[in-house]
XYZ file of C-alpha atoms in Angstrom:
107
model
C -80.868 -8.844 365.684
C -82.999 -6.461 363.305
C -85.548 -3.927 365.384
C -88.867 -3.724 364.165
C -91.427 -1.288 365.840
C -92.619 -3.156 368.582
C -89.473 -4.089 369.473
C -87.318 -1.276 369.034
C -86.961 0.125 372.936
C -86.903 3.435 371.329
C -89.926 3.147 369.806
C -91.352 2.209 372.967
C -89.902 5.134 374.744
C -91.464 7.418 372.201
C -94.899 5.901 372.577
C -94.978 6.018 376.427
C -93.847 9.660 375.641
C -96.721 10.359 373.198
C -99.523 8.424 375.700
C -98.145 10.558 378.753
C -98.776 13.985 376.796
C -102.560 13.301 376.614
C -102.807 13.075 380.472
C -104.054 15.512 382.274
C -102.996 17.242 385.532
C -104.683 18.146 388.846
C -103.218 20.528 390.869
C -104.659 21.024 394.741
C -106.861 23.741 395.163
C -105.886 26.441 397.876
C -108.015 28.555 399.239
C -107.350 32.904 398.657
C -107.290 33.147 402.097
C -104.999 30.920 403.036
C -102.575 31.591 399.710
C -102.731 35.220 400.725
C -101.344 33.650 404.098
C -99.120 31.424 402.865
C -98.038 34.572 400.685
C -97.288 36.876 403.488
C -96.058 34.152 405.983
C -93.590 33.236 403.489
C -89.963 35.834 404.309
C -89.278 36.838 401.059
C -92.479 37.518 399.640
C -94.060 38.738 403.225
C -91.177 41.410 402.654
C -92.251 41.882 399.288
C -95.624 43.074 400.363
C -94.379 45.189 403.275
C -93.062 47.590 400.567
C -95.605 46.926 398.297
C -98.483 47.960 400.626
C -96.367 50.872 401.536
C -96.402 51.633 397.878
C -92.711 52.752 398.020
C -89.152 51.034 396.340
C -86.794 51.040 399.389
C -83.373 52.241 398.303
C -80.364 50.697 397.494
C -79.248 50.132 401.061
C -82.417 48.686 402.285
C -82.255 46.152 399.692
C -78.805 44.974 400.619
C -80.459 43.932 404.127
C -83.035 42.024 401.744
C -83.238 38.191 400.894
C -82.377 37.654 397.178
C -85.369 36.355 396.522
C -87.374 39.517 397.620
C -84.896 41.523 395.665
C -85.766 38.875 392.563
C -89.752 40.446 393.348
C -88.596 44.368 393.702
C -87.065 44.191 390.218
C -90.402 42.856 388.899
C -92.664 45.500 390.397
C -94.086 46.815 387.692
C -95.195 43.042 386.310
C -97.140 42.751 389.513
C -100.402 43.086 390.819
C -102.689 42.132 393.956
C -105.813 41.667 394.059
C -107.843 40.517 396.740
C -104.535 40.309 398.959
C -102.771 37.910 396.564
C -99.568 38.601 394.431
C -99.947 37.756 390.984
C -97.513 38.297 388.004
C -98.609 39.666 384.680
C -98.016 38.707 381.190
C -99.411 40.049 377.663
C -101.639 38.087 375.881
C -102.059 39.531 372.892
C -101.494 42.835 374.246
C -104.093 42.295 377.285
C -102.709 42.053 381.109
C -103.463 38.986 382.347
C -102.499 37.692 385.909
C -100.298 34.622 385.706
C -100.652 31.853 388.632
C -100.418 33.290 392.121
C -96.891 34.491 393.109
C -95.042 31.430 396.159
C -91.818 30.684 396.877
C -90.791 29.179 393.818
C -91.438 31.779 391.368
């Protein structure tokens, strides 16, 4: 049996693929009060900000009493910022700071 284009099932696959690239998106909107409490209720990043507020690294033997995933956020300290009592990551844009989404749990 020959495959011509509308029959081809990879042809099809590749047009579903190309029709579901033009969708768009909707993420639910949070609120910055409650992702700054979701933020600090959440153990690893609620840790996070402990030491962050405190504006101080803790040492190497603090950390070992840490979760991994705060540890994961103390090695990224100086890509972080807060502002208006949310943690946000930073990347360059063409040279330019510019906070990434919020920081959760599945940074």
């Amino acid at each position: 049996m020959s495959h011509t284009r509308n029959n081809c099932p990879h042809y099809q696959h590749m047009r579903l693929n190309d029709q579901s690239t033009s969708a768009s998106t909707t993420f639910p909107s949070i609120s910055r009060t409650d992702m700054s409490k979701l933020q600090r209720a959440d153990p690893a990043i609620g840790r996070f900000w402990n030491f962050w507020e405190s504006k101080q690294l803790p040492g190497p033997h603090e950390q070992l009493k840490e979760f991994k995933s705060t540890c994961k956020l103390l090695r990224l300290w100086k890509q972080l910022s807060a502002d208006s009592g949310i943690l946000y990551r930073l990347i360059s844009d063409s040279g330019e700071p510019v906070k990434q989404n919020p920081l959760n749990t599945k940074f």
